[in-house]
Tab-separated table of C-alpha atoms in Angstrom:
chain	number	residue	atom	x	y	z
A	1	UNK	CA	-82.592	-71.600	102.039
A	2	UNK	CA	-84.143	-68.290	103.435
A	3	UNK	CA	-86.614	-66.838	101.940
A	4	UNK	CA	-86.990	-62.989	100.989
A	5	UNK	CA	-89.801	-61.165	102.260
A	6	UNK	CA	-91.362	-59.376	99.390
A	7	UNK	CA	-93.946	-56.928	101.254
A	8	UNK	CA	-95.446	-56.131	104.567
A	9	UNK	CA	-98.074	-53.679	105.943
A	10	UNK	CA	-99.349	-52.731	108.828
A	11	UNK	CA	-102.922	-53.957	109.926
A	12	UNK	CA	-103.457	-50.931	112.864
A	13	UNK	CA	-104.977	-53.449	114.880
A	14	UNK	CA	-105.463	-51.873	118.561
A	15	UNK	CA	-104.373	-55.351	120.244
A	16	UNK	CA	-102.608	-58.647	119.208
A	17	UNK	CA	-104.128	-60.382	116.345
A	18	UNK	CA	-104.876	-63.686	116.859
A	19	UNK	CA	-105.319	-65.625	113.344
A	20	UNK	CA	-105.376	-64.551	109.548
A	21	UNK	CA	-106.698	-66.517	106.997
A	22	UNK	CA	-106.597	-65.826	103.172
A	23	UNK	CA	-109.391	-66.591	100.786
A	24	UNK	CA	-109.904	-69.274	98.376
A	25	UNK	CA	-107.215	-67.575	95.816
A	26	UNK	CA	-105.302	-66.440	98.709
A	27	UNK	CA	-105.867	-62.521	96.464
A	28	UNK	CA	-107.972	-61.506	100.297
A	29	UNK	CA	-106.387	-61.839	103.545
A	30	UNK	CA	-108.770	-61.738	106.879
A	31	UNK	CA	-107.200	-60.745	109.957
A	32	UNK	CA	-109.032	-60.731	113.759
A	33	UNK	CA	-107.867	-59.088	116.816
A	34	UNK	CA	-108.223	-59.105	120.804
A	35	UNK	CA	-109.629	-55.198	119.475
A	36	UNK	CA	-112.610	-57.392	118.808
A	37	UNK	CA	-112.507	-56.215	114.670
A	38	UNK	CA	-112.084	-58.432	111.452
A	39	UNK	CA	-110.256	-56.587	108.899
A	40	UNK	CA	-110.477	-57.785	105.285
A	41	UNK	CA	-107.376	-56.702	102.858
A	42	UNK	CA	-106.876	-57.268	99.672
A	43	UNK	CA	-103.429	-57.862	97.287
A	44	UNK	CA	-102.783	-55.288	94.443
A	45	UNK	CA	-100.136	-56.975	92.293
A	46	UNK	CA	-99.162	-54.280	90.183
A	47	UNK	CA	-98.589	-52.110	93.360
A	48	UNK	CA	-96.786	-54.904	95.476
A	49	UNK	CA	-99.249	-53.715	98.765
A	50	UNK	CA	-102.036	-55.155	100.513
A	51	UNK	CA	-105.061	-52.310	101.087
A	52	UNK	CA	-108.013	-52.693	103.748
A	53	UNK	CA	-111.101	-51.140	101.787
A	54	UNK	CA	-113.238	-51.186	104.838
A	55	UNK	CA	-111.447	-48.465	106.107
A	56	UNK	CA	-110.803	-50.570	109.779
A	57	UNK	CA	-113.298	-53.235	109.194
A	58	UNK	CA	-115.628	-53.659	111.652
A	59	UNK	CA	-116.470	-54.799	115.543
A	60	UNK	CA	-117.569	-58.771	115.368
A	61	UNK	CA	-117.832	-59.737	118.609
A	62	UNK	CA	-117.679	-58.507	122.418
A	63	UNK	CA	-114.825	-60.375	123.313
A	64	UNK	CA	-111.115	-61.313	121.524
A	65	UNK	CA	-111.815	-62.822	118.118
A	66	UNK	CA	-109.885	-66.306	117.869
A	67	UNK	CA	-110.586	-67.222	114.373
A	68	UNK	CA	-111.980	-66.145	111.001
A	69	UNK	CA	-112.387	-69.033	107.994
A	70	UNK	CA	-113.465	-68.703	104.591
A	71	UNK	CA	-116.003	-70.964	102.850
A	72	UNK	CA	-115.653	-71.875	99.300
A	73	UNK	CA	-116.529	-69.650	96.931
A	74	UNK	CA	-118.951	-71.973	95.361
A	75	UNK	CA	-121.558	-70.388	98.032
A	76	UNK	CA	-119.918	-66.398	97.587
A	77	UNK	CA	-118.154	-64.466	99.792
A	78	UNK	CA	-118.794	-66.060	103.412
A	79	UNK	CA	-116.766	-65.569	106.153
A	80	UNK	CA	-117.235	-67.214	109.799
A	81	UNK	CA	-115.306	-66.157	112.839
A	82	UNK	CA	-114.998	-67.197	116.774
A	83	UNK	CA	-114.648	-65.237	119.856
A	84	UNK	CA	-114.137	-65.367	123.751
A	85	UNK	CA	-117.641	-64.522	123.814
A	86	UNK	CA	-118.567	-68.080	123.517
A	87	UNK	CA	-120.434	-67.508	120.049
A	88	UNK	CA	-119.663	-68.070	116.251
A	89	UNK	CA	-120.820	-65.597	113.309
A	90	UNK	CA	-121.428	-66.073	109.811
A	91	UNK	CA	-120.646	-62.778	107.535
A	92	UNK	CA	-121.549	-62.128	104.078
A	93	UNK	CA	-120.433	-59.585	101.632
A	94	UNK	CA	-122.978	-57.667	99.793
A	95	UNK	CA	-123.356	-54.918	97.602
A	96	UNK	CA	-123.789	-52.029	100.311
A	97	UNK	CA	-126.093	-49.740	97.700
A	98	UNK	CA	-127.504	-52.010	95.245
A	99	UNK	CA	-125.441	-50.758	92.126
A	100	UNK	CA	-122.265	-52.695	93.023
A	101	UNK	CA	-120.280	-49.818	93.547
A	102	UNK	CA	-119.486	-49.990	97.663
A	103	UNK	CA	-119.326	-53.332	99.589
A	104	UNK	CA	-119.810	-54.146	102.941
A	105	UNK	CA	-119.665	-57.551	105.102
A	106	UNK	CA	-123.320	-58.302	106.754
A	107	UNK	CA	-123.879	-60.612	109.927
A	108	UNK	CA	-126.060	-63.203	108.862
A	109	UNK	CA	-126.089	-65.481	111.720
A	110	UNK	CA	-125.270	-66.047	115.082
A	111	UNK	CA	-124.240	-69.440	117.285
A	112	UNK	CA	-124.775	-69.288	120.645
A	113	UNK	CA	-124.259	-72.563	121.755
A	114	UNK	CA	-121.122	-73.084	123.438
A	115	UNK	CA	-120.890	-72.542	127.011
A	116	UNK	CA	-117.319	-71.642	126.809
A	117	UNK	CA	-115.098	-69.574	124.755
A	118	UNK	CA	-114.659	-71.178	121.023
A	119	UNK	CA	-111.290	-71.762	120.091
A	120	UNK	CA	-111.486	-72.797	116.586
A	121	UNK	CA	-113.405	-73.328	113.378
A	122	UNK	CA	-113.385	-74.273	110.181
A	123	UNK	CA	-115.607	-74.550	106.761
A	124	UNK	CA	-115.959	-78.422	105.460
A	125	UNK	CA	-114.827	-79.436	102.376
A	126	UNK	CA	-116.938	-77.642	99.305
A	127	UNK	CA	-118.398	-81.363	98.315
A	128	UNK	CA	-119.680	-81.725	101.588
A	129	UNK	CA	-121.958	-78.854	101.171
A	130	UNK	CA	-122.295	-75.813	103.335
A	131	UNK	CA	-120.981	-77.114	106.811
A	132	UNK	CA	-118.856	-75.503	109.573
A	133	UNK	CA	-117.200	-77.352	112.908
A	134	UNK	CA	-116.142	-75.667	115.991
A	135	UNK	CA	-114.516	-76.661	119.181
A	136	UNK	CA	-115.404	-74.711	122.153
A	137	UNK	CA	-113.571	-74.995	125.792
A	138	UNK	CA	-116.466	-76.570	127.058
A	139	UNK	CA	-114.937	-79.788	125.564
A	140	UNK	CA	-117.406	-80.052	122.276
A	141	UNK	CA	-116.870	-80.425	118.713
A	142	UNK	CA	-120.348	-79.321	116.891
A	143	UNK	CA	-120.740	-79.453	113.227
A	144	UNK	CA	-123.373	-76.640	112.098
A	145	UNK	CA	-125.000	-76.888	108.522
A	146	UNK	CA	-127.243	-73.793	106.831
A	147	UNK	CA	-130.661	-74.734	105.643
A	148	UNK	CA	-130.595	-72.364	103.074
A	149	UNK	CA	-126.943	-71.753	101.705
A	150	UNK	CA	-128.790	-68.532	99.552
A	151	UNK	CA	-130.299	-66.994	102.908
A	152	UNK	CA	-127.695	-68.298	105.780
A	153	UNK	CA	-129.850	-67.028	107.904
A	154	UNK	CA	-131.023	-70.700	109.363
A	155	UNK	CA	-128.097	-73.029	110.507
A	156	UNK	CA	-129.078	-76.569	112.152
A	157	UNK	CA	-126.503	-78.556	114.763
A	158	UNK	CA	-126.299	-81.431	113.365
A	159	UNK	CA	-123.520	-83.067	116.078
A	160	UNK	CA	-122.587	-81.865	119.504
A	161	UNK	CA	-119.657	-84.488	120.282
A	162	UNK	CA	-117.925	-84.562	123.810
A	163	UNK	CA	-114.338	-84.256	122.453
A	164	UNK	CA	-113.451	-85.214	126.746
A	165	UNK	CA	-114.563	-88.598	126.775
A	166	UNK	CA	-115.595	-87.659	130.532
A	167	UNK	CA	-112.581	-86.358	132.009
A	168	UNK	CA	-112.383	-83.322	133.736
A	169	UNK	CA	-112.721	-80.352	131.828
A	170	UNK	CA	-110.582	-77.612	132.249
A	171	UNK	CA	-111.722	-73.958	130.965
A	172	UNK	CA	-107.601	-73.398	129.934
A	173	UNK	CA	-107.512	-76.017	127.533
A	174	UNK	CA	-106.952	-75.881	124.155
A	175	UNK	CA	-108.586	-77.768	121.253
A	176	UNK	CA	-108.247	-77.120	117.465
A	177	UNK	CA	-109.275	-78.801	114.437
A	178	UNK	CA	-109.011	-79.931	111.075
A	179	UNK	CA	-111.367	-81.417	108.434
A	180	UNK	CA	-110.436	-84.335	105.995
A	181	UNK	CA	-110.475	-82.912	102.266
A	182	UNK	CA	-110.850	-85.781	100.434
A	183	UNK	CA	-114.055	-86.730	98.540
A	184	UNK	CA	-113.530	-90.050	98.442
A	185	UNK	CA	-113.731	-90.980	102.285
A	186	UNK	CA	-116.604	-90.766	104.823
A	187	UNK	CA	-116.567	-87.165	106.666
A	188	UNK	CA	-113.888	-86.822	108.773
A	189	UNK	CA	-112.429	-84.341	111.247
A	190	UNK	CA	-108.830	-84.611	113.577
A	191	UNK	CA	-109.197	-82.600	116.810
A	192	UNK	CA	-106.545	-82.004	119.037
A	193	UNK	CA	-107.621	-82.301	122.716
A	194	UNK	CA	-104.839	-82.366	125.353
A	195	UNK	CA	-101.999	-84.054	124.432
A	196	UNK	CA	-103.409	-85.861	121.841
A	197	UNK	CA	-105.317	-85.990	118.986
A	198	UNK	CA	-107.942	-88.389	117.302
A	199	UNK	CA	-110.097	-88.714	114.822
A	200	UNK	CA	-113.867	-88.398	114.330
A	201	UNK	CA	-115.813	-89.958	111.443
A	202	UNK	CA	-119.044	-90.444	110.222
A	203	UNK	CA	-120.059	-93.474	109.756
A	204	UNK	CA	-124.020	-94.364	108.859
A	205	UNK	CA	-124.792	-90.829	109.563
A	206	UNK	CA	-123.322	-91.392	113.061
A	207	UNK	CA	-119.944	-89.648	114.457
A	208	UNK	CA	-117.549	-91.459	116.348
A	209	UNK	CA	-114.361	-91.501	117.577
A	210	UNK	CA	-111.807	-93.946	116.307
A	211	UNK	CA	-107.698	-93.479	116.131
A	212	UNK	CA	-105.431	-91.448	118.618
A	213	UNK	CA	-102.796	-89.830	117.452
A	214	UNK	CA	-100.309	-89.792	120.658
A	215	UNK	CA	-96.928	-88.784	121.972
A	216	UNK	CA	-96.568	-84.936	122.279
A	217	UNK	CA	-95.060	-84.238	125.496
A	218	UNK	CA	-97.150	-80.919	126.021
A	219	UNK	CA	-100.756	-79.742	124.814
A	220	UNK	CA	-101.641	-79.959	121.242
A	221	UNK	CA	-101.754	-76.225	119.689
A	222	UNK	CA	-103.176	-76.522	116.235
A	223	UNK	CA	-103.183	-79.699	114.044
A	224	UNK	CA	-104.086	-79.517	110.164
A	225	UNK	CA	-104.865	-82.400	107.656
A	226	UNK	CA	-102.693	-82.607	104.494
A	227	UNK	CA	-105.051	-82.217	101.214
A	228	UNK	CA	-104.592	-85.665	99.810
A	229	UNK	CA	-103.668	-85.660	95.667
A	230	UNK	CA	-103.125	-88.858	94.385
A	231	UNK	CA	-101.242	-90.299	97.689
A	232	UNK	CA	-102.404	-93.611	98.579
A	233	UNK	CA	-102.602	-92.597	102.530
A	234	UNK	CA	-103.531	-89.631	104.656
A	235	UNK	CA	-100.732	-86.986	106.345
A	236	UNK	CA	-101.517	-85.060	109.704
A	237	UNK	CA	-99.787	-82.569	111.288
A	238	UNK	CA	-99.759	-81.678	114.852
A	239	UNK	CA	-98.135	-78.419	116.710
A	240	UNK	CA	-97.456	-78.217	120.588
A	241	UNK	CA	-96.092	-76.708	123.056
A	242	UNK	CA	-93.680	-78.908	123.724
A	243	UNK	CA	-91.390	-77.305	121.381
A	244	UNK	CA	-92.040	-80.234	118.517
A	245	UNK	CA	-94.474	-80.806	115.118
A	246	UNK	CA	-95.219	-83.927	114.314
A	247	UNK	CA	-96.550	-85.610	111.568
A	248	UNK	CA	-98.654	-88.920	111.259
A	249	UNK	CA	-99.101	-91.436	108.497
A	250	UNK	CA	-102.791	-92.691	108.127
A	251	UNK	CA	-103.107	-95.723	105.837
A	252	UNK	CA	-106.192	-97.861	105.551
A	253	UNK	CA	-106.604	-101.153	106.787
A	254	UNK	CA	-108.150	-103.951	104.509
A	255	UNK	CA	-110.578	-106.432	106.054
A	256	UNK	CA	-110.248	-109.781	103.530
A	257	UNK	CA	-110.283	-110.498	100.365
A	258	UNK	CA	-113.633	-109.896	97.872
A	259	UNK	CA	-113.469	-111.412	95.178
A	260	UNK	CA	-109.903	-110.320	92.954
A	261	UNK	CA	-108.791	-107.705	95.310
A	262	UNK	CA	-109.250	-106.615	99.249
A	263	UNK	CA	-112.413	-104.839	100.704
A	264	UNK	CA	-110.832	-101.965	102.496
A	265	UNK	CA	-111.825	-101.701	106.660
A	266	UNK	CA	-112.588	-98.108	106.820
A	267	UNK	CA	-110.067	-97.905	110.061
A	268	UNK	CA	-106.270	-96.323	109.410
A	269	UNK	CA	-103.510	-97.165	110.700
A	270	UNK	CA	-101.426	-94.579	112.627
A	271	UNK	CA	-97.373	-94.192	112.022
A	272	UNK	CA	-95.789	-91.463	113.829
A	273	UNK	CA	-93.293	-90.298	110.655
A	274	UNK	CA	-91.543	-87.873	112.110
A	275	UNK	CA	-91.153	-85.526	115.043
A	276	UNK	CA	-89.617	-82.198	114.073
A	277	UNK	CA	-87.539	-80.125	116.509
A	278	UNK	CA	-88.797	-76.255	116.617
A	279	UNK	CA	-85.657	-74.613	118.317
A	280	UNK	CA	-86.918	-75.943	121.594
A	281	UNK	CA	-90.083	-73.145	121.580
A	282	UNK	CA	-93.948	-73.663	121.424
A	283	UNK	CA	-95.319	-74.034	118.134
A	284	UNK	CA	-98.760	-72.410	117.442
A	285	UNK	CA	-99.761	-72.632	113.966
A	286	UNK	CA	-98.953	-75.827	111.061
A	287	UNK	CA	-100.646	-75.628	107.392
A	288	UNK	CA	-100.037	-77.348	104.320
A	289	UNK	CA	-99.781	-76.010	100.843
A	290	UNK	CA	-102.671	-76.998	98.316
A	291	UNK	CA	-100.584	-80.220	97.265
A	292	UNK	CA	-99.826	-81.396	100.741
A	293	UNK	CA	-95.859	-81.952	100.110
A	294	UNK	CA	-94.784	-78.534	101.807
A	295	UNK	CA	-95.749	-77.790	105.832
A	296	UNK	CA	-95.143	-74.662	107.109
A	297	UNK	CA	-94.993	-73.875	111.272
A	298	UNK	CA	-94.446	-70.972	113.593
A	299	UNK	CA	-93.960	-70.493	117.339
A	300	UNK	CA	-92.744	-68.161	119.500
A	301	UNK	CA	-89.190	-67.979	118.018
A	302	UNK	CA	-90.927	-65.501	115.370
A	303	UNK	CA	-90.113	-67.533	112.373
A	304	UNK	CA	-91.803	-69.721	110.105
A	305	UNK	CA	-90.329	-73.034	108.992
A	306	UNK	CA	-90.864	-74.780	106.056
A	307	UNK	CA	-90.910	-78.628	105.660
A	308	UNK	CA	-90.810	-80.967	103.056
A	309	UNK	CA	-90.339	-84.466	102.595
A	310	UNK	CA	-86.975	-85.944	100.384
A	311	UNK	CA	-87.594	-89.159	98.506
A	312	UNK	CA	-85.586	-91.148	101.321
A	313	UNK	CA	-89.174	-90.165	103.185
A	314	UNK	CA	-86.915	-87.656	105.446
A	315	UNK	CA	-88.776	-84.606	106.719
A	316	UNK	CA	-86.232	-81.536	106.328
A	317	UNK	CA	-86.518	-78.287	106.817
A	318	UNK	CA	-86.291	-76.087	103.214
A	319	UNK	CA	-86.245	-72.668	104.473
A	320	UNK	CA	-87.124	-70.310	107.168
A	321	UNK	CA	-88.852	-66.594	107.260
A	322	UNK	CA	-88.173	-64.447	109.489
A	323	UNK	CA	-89.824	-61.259	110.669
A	324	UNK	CA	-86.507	-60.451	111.439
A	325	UNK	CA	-85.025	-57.178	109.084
């Protein structure tokens, strides 16, 4: 199945844009550039177009921004993004002149402690409160949380992790992230470091690092955690440059028996499902729909694949779009 494209635009960016992310309702679209500007557009249904009412949006950051992320809109209209120039920043949008008329995205904070370039971030889960995690190249995973989610002016570090283990660091690397959605687990995050991935939980108010997820052939790109609905175990997905995504199968271990039925371990374990072939180029980018049944992926072929699992538990590919005319 292909799919048909049903609209484009152009962003007039100034240099290659680096992530988009859409919004809670996916209605806003944010978009960040080596130009060192966020752009926020927005969909107009009845028109079939996507406008930019900031007319350009607005420098963020004195190097090439990597990432933007939304938080919930629980705490209103919050935006973080990431740049080369090793720091994070939280933006808010506000009524520019007090009436509601004109708005306008404020820089509420500032993180400044990486002491490399940060290479990706991401919001927690909304019943986890007001949390963000980045990974920098200096080989850290920190988890920031705002004091005050009405002022976001104050943000704490709660964790600074060494994602390394002790092995040399290299300034090239990449690392990415992904937070665990589900309420009913412990906080949990899977960060791809190298060539392989693992994941980080909190247990007792401590983090720590517990399963690997191995066997890409090349570094680990970007790597996103299914949203789990019902399922009974956890899905990962992992892109690389090795030309393959793969997806893992978390399922919980149980410890013995309490009383009628078995007291669960806390500790998963990892199944390597299925490795799927991306036309032998690097693959950038994997994200799962709101359900978790549906992965897409893109790489430097210039198309997006779509995945989805048949009831034989077979990963297949459903349809492909292209930016191709």
């Amino acid at each position: 199945m292909n799919l048909v494209k049903t609209c484009d635009f152009a962003t007039k960016h100034e240099d290659l844009i680096h992530h988009m992310a859409y919004d809670y309702y996916g209605r806003r679209l944010a978009t960040c550039s080596s130009d060192l500007r966020i752009k926020i557009w927005e969909f107009l249904e009845h028109e079939n177009k996507w406008i930019n009412p900031e007319n350009g949006g607005w420098k963020a950051h004195d190097g090439s921004v990597l990432r933007v992320t939304w938080a919930h809109p629980e705490f209103g209209q919050i935006l973080a993004s990431c740049s080369f120039d090793k720091s994070i920043k939280i933006w808010e949008e506000q009524d520019f002149d007090g009436k509601g008329t004109l708005k306008r995205w404020f820089e509420r904070a500032k993180l400044q402690d990486s002491r490399g370039a940060v290479l990706d971030i991401e919001f927690a889960p909304q019943h986890l409160g007001l949390k963000l995690a980045a990974c920098s190249s200096d080989g850290f995973l920190r988890i920031y949380e705002a004091m005050d989610p009405v002022g976001l002016n104050n943000w704490t570090m709660q964790e600074d992790i060494d994602i390394v283990s002790g092995s040399s660091r290299d300034s090239a690397a990449l690392y990415c992230l992904s937070w665990c959605t589900s309420p009913f687990q412990p906080p949990m995050i899977a960060v791809g470091c190298g060539r392989e991935a693992r994941i980080y939980r909190q247990d007792q108010s401590k983090w720590g690092s517990h399963e690997i997820l191995g066997g890409h052939e090349g570094v680990i790109c970007d790597i996103a955690w299914a949203p789990n609905i019902g399922r009974s175990y956890h899905l990962i997905a992992t892109a690389s440059k090795d030309g393959k995504v793969r997806i893992f199968k978390l399922r919980e271990e149980r410890s013995g028996k309490h009383g009628d039925s078995f007291k669960l371990a806390n500790q998963f374990t990892v199944d390597s499902v299925e490795t799927l072939d991306h036309g032998g180029e690097q693959v950038w980018k994997v994200e799962w729909n709101v359900t978790g049944t549906v992965l897409s992926s893109s790489g430097d072929d210039g198309k997006v694949r779509l995945w989805t699992s048949t009831y034989a538990e077979k990963w297949i590919c459903m349809g492909t779009v292209s930016a191709e005319l």
